[in-house]
Tab-separated table of C-alpha atoms in Angstrom:
chain	number	residue	atom	x	y	z
H	1	UNK	CA	95.525	143.825	113.781
H	2	UNK	CA	93.792	142.381	110.561
H	3	UNK	CA	93.470	138.969	112.314
H	4	UNK	CA	92.006	140.464	115.523
H	5	UNK	CA	89.394	141.879	113.293
H	6	UNK	CA	88.805	138.682	111.761
H	7	UNK	CA	88.499	137.131	115.142
H	8	UNK	CA	86.040	139.833	116.325
H	9	UNK	CA	83.911	139.139	113.200
H	10	UNK	CA	84.043	135.380	113.821
H	11	UNK	CA	83.052	136.056	117.575
H	12	UNK	CA	80.035	138.055	116.257
H	13	UNK	CA	78.870	135.367	113.699
H	14	UNK	CA	79.394	132.581	116.411
H	15	UNK	CA	77.374	134.599	119.008
H	16	UNK	CA	74.695	135.345	116.479
H	17	UNK	CA	74.255	131.549	115.277
H	18	UNK	CA	74.183	130.289	119.074
H	19	UNK	CA	71.630	133.046	119.877
H	20	UNK	CA	69.334	132.163	116.966
H	21	UNK	CA	69.696	128.459	117.417
H	22	UNK	CA	68.576	128.994	121.192
H	23	UNK	CA	65.864	131.472	120.393
H	24	UNK	CA	64.492	129.207	117.401
H	25	UNK	CA	64.623	125.993	119.591
H	26	UNK	CA	62.849	127.610	122.435
H	27	UNK	CA	60.213	129.092	120.188
H	28	UNK	CA	59.649	125.631	118.430
H	29	UNK	CA	59.542	123.812	121.981
H	30	UNK	CA	56.860	126.548	123.192
H	31	UNK	CA	54.701	126.237	120.102
H	32	UNK	CA	54.871	122.340	120.294
H	33	UNK	CA	54.041	122.259	123.716
H	34	UNK	CA	51.123	124.783	123.104
H	35	UNK	CA	49.817	122.427	120.585
H	36	UNK	CA	50.107	119.423	122.840
H	37	UNK	CA	48.117	121.211	125.741
H	38	UNK	CA	45.259	122.074	123.015
H	39	UNK	CA	45.246	118.386	121.934
H	40	UNK	CA	45.101	117.137	125.482
H	41	UNK	CA	42.338	119.452	126.523
H	42	UNK	CA	40.269	118.366	123.232
H	43	UNK	CA	40.858	114.862	123.924
H	44	UNK	CA	39.614	115.213	127.629
H	45	UNK	CA	36.807	117.120	126.502
H	46	UNK	CA	35.825	113.999	124.102
H	47	UNK	CA	36.346	116.065	120.963
H	48	UNK	CA	38.513	113.287	119.374
H	49	UNK	CA	38.173	114.770	115.949
H	50	UNK	CA	39.089	117.980	116.821
H	51	UNK	CA	42.253	116.483	118.629
H	52	UNK	CA	43.124	114.633	115.629
H	53	UNK	CA	42.942	117.928	113.420
H	54	UNK	CA	45.109	119.748	115.994
H	55	UNK	CA	47.606	116.955	115.940
H	56	UNK	CA	47.791	117.218	112.043
H	57	UNK	CA	48.320	120.961	112.499
H	58	UNK	CA	51.111	120.096	115.050
H	59	UNK	CA	52.739	117.692	112.477
H	60	UNK	CA	52.725	120.562	109.777
H	61	UNK	CA	54.144	122.982	112.322
H	62	UNK	CA	56.839	120.725	113.331
H	63	UNK	CA	57.959	119.704	109.972
H	64	UNK	CA	58.542	123.558	109.301
H	65	UNK	CA	60.353	123.989	112.355
H	66	UNK	CA	62.450	120.941	111.877
H	67	UNK	CA	63.637	122.307	108.632
H	68	UNK	CA	65.418	125.115	110.357
H	69	UNK	CA	66.448	123.073	113.505
H	70	UNK	CA	68.243	120.207	111.471
H	71	UNK	CA	70.592	122.928	110.801
H	72	UNK	CA	71.815	123.245	114.309
H	73	UNK	CA	70.813	120.093	115.868
H	74	UNK	CA	71.540	116.115	114.964
H	75	UNK	CA	68.891	114.893	112.802
H	76	UNK	CA	68.401	111.696	115.074
H	77	UNK	CA	67.466	113.714	117.845
H	78	UNK	CA	64.692	115.535	116.019
H	79	UNK	CA	63.614	112.411	114.430
H	80	UNK	CA	62.358	110.837	117.805
H	81	UNK	CA	60.202	113.917	118.086
H	82	UNK	CA	59.010	113.673	114.421
H	83	UNK	CA	58.102	109.901	115.005
H	84	UNK	CA	56.246	110.655	118.354
H	85	UNK	CA	54.177	113.701	116.812
H	86	UNK	CA	53.225	111.398	113.671
H	87	UNK	CA	51.507	108.904	115.843
H	88	UNK	CA	49.293	111.456	117.687
H	89	UNK	CA	46.496	112.093	114.971
H	90	UNK	CA	45.496	108.377	114.907
H	91	UNK	CA	46.141	108.088	118.592
H	92	UNK	CA	43.588	110.856	119.144
H	93	UNK	CA	41.047	110.060	116.621
H	94	UNK	CA	40.656	106.502	117.681
H	95	UNK	CA	40.862	107.176	121.550
H	96	UNK	CA	43.895	104.856	121.836
H	97	UNK	CA	44.748	104.101	125.490
H	98	UNK	CA	48.377	104.976	124.609
H	99	UNK	CA	47.468	108.589	123.554
H	100	UNK	CA	48.502	110.219	127.209
H	101	UNK	CA	51.656	107.805	127.093
H	102	UNK	CA	52.823	109.439	123.726
H	103	UNK	CA	52.120	112.920	124.985
H	104	UNK	CA	54.403	112.183	127.958
H	105	UNK	CA	57.146	110.743	125.488
H	106	UNK	CA	56.741	114.100	123.416
H	107	UNK	CA	57.252	116.215	126.553
H	108	UNK	CA	60.427	114.196	127.450
H	109	UNK	CA	61.683	114.081	123.892
H	110	UNK	CA	61.300	117.938	123.669
H	111	UNK	CA	62.847	118.254	127.333
H	112	UNK	CA	65.714	116.093	126.138
H	113	UNK	CA	66.623	118.355	122.923
H	114	UNK	CA	66.476	121.584	124.931
H	115	UNK	CA	68.552	120.347	127.891
H	116	UNK	CA	71.205	119.271	125.590
H	117	UNK	CA	71.390	122.696	124.303
H	118	UNK	CA	71.815	124.205	127.736
H	119	UNK	CA	75.285	125.273	128.697
H	120	UNK	CA	77.068	122.436	130.436
H	121	UNK	CA	80.490	120.892	130.823
H	122	UNK	CA	79.200	117.469	131.383
Z	1	UNK	CA	76.016	111.327	97.935
Z	2	UNK	CA	75.582	114.548	96.619
Z	3	UNK	CA	75.264	116.102	100.202
Z	4	UNK	CA	78.708	114.428	101.009
Z	5	UNK	CA	80.452	115.880	98.078
Z	6	UNK	CA	78.845	119.507	98.820
Z	7	UNK	CA	79.894	119.213	102.616
Z	8	UNK	CA	83.479	117.998	101.703
Z	9	UNK	CA	83.674	120.999	99.229
Z	10	UNK	CA	82.578	123.547	101.956
Z	11	UNK	CA	84.813	121.928	104.749
Z	12	UNK	CA	87.728	122.071	102.257
Z	13	UNK	CA	86.986	125.670	101.735
Z	14	UNK	CA	86.411	126.364	105.406
Z	15	UNK	CA	89.821	124.399	106.570
Z	16	UNK	CA	91.778	126.314	103.697
Z	17	UNK	CA	90.232	129.662	105.063
Z	18	UNK	CA	90.985	128.708	108.665
Z	19	UNK	CA	94.714	127.754	107.958
Z	20	UNK	CA	95.069	131.285	105.951
Z	21	UNK	CA	93.489	133.321	108.664
Z	22	UNK	CA	95.564	131.705	111.538
Z	23	UNK	CA	98.787	132.590	109.572
Z	24	UNK	CA	101.862	131.223	108.044
Z	25	UNK	CA	103.210	130.202	111.575
Z	26	UNK	CA	100.676	127.372	111.251
Z	27	UNK	CA	102.016	125.701	108.251
Z	28	UNK	CA	105.695	126.055	108.454
Z	29	UNK	CA	106.900	125.776	112.352
Z	30	UNK	CA	104.316	124.300	114.400
Z	31	UNK	CA	104.325	125.220	118.033
Z	32	UNK	CA	102.308	123.245	120.452
Z	33	UNK	CA	99.223	125.223	120.415
Z	34	UNK	CA	99.171	125.220	116.664
Z	35	UNK	CA	99.486	121.591	116.395
Z	36	UNK	CA	96.440	121.198	119.013
Z	37	UNK	CA	94.285	123.469	116.967
Z	38	UNK	CA	95.389	121.685	113.611
Z	39	UNK	CA	94.564	118.178	115.066
Z	40	UNK	CA	91.206	119.497	116.276
Z	41	UNK	CA	90.249	121.069	113.103
Z	42	UNK	CA	91.039	117.985	111.084
Z	43	UNK	CA	88.927	116.003	113.534
Z	44	UNK	CA	86.048	118.340	113.640
Z	45	UNK	CA	86.103	118.736	109.961
Z	46	UNK	CA	85.710	115.154	109.259
Z	47	UNK	CA	82.539	114.524	111.499
Z	48	UNK	CA	79.878	116.021	109.108
Z	49	UNK	CA	81.469	114.446	106.098
Z	50	UNK	CA	81.368	111.041	107.805
Z	51	UNK	CA	77.823	111.218	109.243
Z	52	UNK	CA	75.459	113.437	107.255
Z	53	UNK	CA	72.938	113.227	110.070
Z	54	UNK	CA	75.262	115.718	111.887
Z	55	UNK	CA	74.709	119.329	110.971
Z	56	UNK	CA	77.246	121.293	108.989
Z	57	UNK	CA	76.950	124.205	111.130
Z	58	UNK	CA	78.271	122.558	114.257
Z	59	UNK	CA	81.595	121.887	112.524
Z	60	UNK	CA	81.658	125.486	111.141
Z	61	UNK	CA	80.997	126.985	114.429
Z	62	UNK	CA	83.517	124.885	116.004
Z	63	UNK	CA	86.327	125.346	113.378
Z	64	UNK	CA	85.464	129.286	113.759
Z	65	UNK	CA	85.800	129.022	117.560
Z	66	UNK	CA	89.350	127.260	117.235
Z	67	UNK	CA	90.041	129.991	115.017
Z	68	UNK	CA	89.106	132.686	117.440
Z	69	UNK	CA	91.040	130.962	120.158
Z	70	UNK	CA	94.137	130.573	118.032
Z	71	UNK	CA	94.229	134.334	117.183
Z	72	UNK	CA	93.542	135.387	120.895
Z	73	UNK	CA	96.125	133.048	122.152
Z	74	UNK	CA	98.604	134.212	119.762
Z	75	UNK	CA	97.961	137.837	120.439
Z	76	UNK	CA	98.270	137.044	124.244
Z	77	UNK	CA	101.464	135.172	123.745
Z	78	UNK	CA	102.831	138.123	121.702
Z	79	UNK	CA	102.062	140.560	124.739
Z	80	UNK	CA	102.885	138.286	127.680
Z	81	UNK	CA	106.107	136.061	127.559
Z	82	UNK	CA	104.882	134.308	130.529
Z	83	UNK	CA	101.808	132.910	128.601
Z	84	UNK	CA	104.117	132.322	125.537
Z	85	UNK	CA	106.431	130.164	127.681
Z	86	UNK	CA	103.583	128.273	129.444
Z	87	UNK	CA	101.819	127.435	126.039
Z	88	UNK	CA	104.821	127.064	123.595
Z	89	UNK	CA	107.568	126.172	125.815
Z	90	UNK	CA	111.018	127.581	125.549
Z	91	UNK	CA	114.185	126.780	123.783
Z	92	UNK	CA	116.682	124.518	125.608
Z	93	UNK	CA	120.651	124.391	124.870
Z	94	UNK	CA	121.613	120.880	124.569
Z	95	UNK	CA	125.087	121.346	123.434
Z	96	UNK	CA	127.057	124.218	125.372
Z	97	UNK	CA	130.624	124.853	124.600
Z	98	UNK	CA	130.794	121.606	122.516
Z	99	UNK	CA	129.735	119.610	125.560
Z	100	UNK	CA	126.572	117.406	125.842
Z	101	UNK	CA	124.184	118.633	128.391
Z	102	UNK	CA	123.309	115.306	129.639
Z	103	UNK	CA	121.038	116.347	132.375
Z	104	UNK	CA	118.842	118.606	129.825
Z	105	UNK	CA	118.815	115.626	127.502
Z	106	UNK	CA	117.672	113.315	130.098
Z	107	UNK	CA	114.956	115.970	131.148
Z	108	UNK	CA	113.842	116.130	127.650
Z	109	UNK	CA	113.776	112.700	127.020
Z	110	UNK	CA	116.248	112.767	124.068
Z	111	UNK	CA	118.680	109.804	123.422
Z	112	UNK	CA	122.040	110.378	121.874
Z	113	UNK	CA	121.038	108.699	118.648
Z	114	UNK	CA	117.800	111.263	118.474
Z	115	UNK	CA	120.466	114.155	118.795
Z	116	UNK	CA	122.799	112.719	116.133
Z	117	UNK	CA	119.867	112.392	113.920
Z	118	UNK	CA	118.899	116.047	114.392
Z	119	UNK	CA	122.373	117.023	113.624
Z	120	UNK	CA	122.602	114.966	110.538
Z	121	UNK	CA	119.313	116.677	109.236
Z	122	UNK	CA	121.445	119.983	109.713
Z	123	UNK	CA	124.110	118.441	107.601
Z	124	UNK	CA	126.722	117.883	110.625
Z	125	UNK	CA	127.895	114.375	110.889
Z	126	UNK	CA	130.483	114.855	113.698
Z	127	UNK	CA	129.313	115.989	116.941
Z	128	UNK	CA	132.775	117.200	117.747
Z	129	UNK	CA	132.031	120.155	115.167
Z	130	UNK	CA	129.202	121.502	117.281
Z	131	UNK	CA	129.638	124.586	119.527
Z	132	UNK	CA	126.230	125.225	120.525
Z	133	UNK	CA	122.940	123.046	119.639
Z	134	UNK	CA	119.667	124.503	120.767
Z	135	UNK	CA	116.415	122.482	120.627
Z	136	UNK	CA	113.713	125.106	119.698
Z	137	UNK	CA	110.303	125.079	121.152
Z	138	UNK	CA	109.004	123.737	117.713
Z	139	UNK	CA	111.287	120.550	117.903
Z	140	UNK	CA	113.660	121.711	115.479
Z	141	UNK	CA	117.568	122.108	116.270
Z	142	UNK	CA	119.548	124.957	115.671
Z	143	UNK	CA	123.264	124.609	115.499
Z	144	UNK	CA	126.109	126.916	115.838
Z	145	UNK	CA	129.369	125.116	114.567
Z	146	UNK	CA	132.797	125.616	116.275
Z	147	UNK	CA	134.703	128.662	114.373
Z	148	UNK	CA	137.188	126.117	112.677
Z	149	UNK	CA	134.394	124.077	110.960
Z	150	UNK	CA	132.075	127.110	109.982
Z	151	UNK	CA	131.860	127.652	106.177
Z	152	UNK	CA	133.889	130.571	104.758
Z	153	UNK	CA	131.722	133.654	104.017
Z	154	UNK	CA	132.651	136.487	101.370
Z	155	UNK	CA	133.138	138.694	104.377
Z	156	UNK	CA	136.084	136.637	105.345
Z	157	UNK	CA	137.853	137.312	102.081
Z	158	UNK	CA	136.383	140.780	101.126
Z	159	UNK	CA	136.402	143.126	104.279
Z	160	UNK	CA	134.264	146.030	102.860
Z	161	UNK	CA	130.593	145.331	102.871
Z	162	UNK	CA	129.034	145.424	99.374
Z	163	UNK	CA	125.400	145.793	98.439
Z	164	UNK	CA	123.494	142.860	98.872
Z	165	UNK	CA	121.577	142.229	95.331
Z	166	UNK	CA	117.952	141.034	95.587
Z	167	UNK	CA	116.613	139.225	92.365
Z	168	UNK	CA	113.145	138.897	91.892
Z	169	UNK	CA	110.644	137.244	89.132
Z	170	UNK	CA	109.100	140.238	87.422
Z	171	UNK	CA	107.653	138.359	84.294
Z	172	UNK	CA	106.354	134.824	84.437
Z	173	UNK	CA	104.904	132.989	81.379
Z	174	UNK	CA	104.389	136.478	79.703
Z	175	UNK	CA	102.692	138.055	82.370
Z	176	UNK	CA	104.232	140.866	84.675
Z	177	UNK	CA	104.283	139.817	88.403
Z	178	UNK	CA	103.186	142.979	89.922
Z	179	UNK	CA	104.565	142.147	93.305
Z	180	UNK	CA	108.073	141.185	92.042
Z	181	UNK	CA	108.139	145.004	90.555
Z	182	UNK	CA	106.932	146.321	93.840
Z	183	UNK	CA	109.706	144.377	95.822
Z	184	UNK	CA	112.485	145.955	93.509
Z	185	UNK	CA	110.571	149.575	93.307
Z	186	UNK	CA	110.359	149.323	89.469
Z	187	UNK	CA	107.526	150.033	86.921
Z	188	UNK	CA	106.094	148.262	83.773
Z	189	UNK	CA	107.886	151.089	82.146
Z	190	UNK	CA	111.530	149.995	83.264
Z	191	UNK	CA	110.673	146.327	82.125
Z	192	UNK	CA	109.410	147.543	78.732
Z	193	UNK	CA	112.645	149.786	78.372
Z	194	UNK	CA	114.912	146.711	79.250
Z	195	UNK	CA	112.929	144.247	76.994
Z	196	UNK	CA	112.820	146.940	73.898
Z	197	UNK	CA	116.564	147.273	74.195
Z	198	UNK	CA	116.992	143.391	73.567
Z	199	UNK	CA	113.905	143.724	70.873
Z	200	UNK	CA	111.754	141.109	72.871
Z	201	UNK	CA	108.054	141.695	73.594
Z	202	UNK	CA	106.623	140.768	77.017
Z	203	UNK	CA	104.361	137.983	75.619
Z	204	UNK	CA	107.602	136.203	74.265
Z	205	UNK	CA	109.339	136.071	77.536
Z	206	UNK	CA	108.836	132.691	79.760
Z	207	UNK	CA	110.944	133.931	82.848
Z	208	UNK	CA	112.417	137.508	83.645
Z	209	UNK	CA	114.331	137.916	86.641
Z	210	UNK	CA	115.436	141.262	87.526
Z	211	UNK	CA	117.784	142.269	90.421
Z	212	UNK	CA	118.312	145.208	92.495
Z	213	UNK	CA	121.405	146.336	90.658
Z	214	UNK	CA	119.509	146.398	87.436
Z	215	UNK	CA	120.894	143.286	85.982
Z	216	UNK	CA	118.432	140.798	84.465
Z	217	UNK	CA	118.064	137.381	83.215
Z	218	UNK	CA	115.537	136.552	80.362
Z	219	UNK	CA	114.645	133.213	79.262
Z	220	UNK	CA	112.116	133.375	76.129
Z	221	UNK	CA	109.386	130.765	75.348
Z	222	UNK	CA	110.617	127.823	73.747
Z	223	UNK	CA	114.219	128.539	74.622
Z	224	UNK	CA	116.270	126.126	76.805
Z	225	UNK	CA	118.438	127.663	79.636
């Protein structure tokens, strides 16, 4: 009976950790996409400096989220996103033609992370 | 490097905890399910140590899930004999009435040298001595020798059953072993009484073994037995 109780406690711990992982990943994902949308709209309006400033904010916010996410996800996956986000401030400020390509890459990288966390047997 | 050391310590504690929580069954006689869980735990536990980019939490959660599965499976196996047979298999008679069951051995893919080796590990060197041999689900062989070859027991000589005496370690290196006392239903006062009668103090005792009949064996520190 003692072992059964231990199993129940472990089920609760595992469930809690998994739920927090999914919640935090979704929250970080939404926050990043929100920032990305703001950067794109500022860029389209020609507010390049403001877009660069927002991109810097995104970098800080991702850095904060990454500290928590690296406890659940492989660092290699998170590094991809970090590298893309780090490029955005310069690309936005100097109106680089690769800006939209990097935004697409950011979307793809985030989708890859969240997709891998969805329940699947493949 | 420090991270790897810290992770190794955490994984060590985790695996020891896992083995303890899964029970003694896991260490002594391994059933197929136990073996699977043990192999998986050792594999999973090694991942975050070998590759620090992998989060430690993944290994911890995976080990926890294996513990949960093992406990649930053992409870189900206990309640349902069909599941028990399905997961752990059943014991099989390989020698019956002194005759080797060749069909069974073929089915189990056991050769005669394998069987002889298993018998030798049981201290039996002549196959003719065996009346029954049963291959247990954990791979060990249980043997019942023919009456003629069975060792004599006290009961063969003395027909009346006497009380079985249970010896227990009650003092080790000057310290009282409470569990040993509890096993015999004795108290610290009983030990003091015995030691006082022999003018020995507890701190001077290296080993004291007491049995259920009240007899004691005492070895003092620095004394050779």
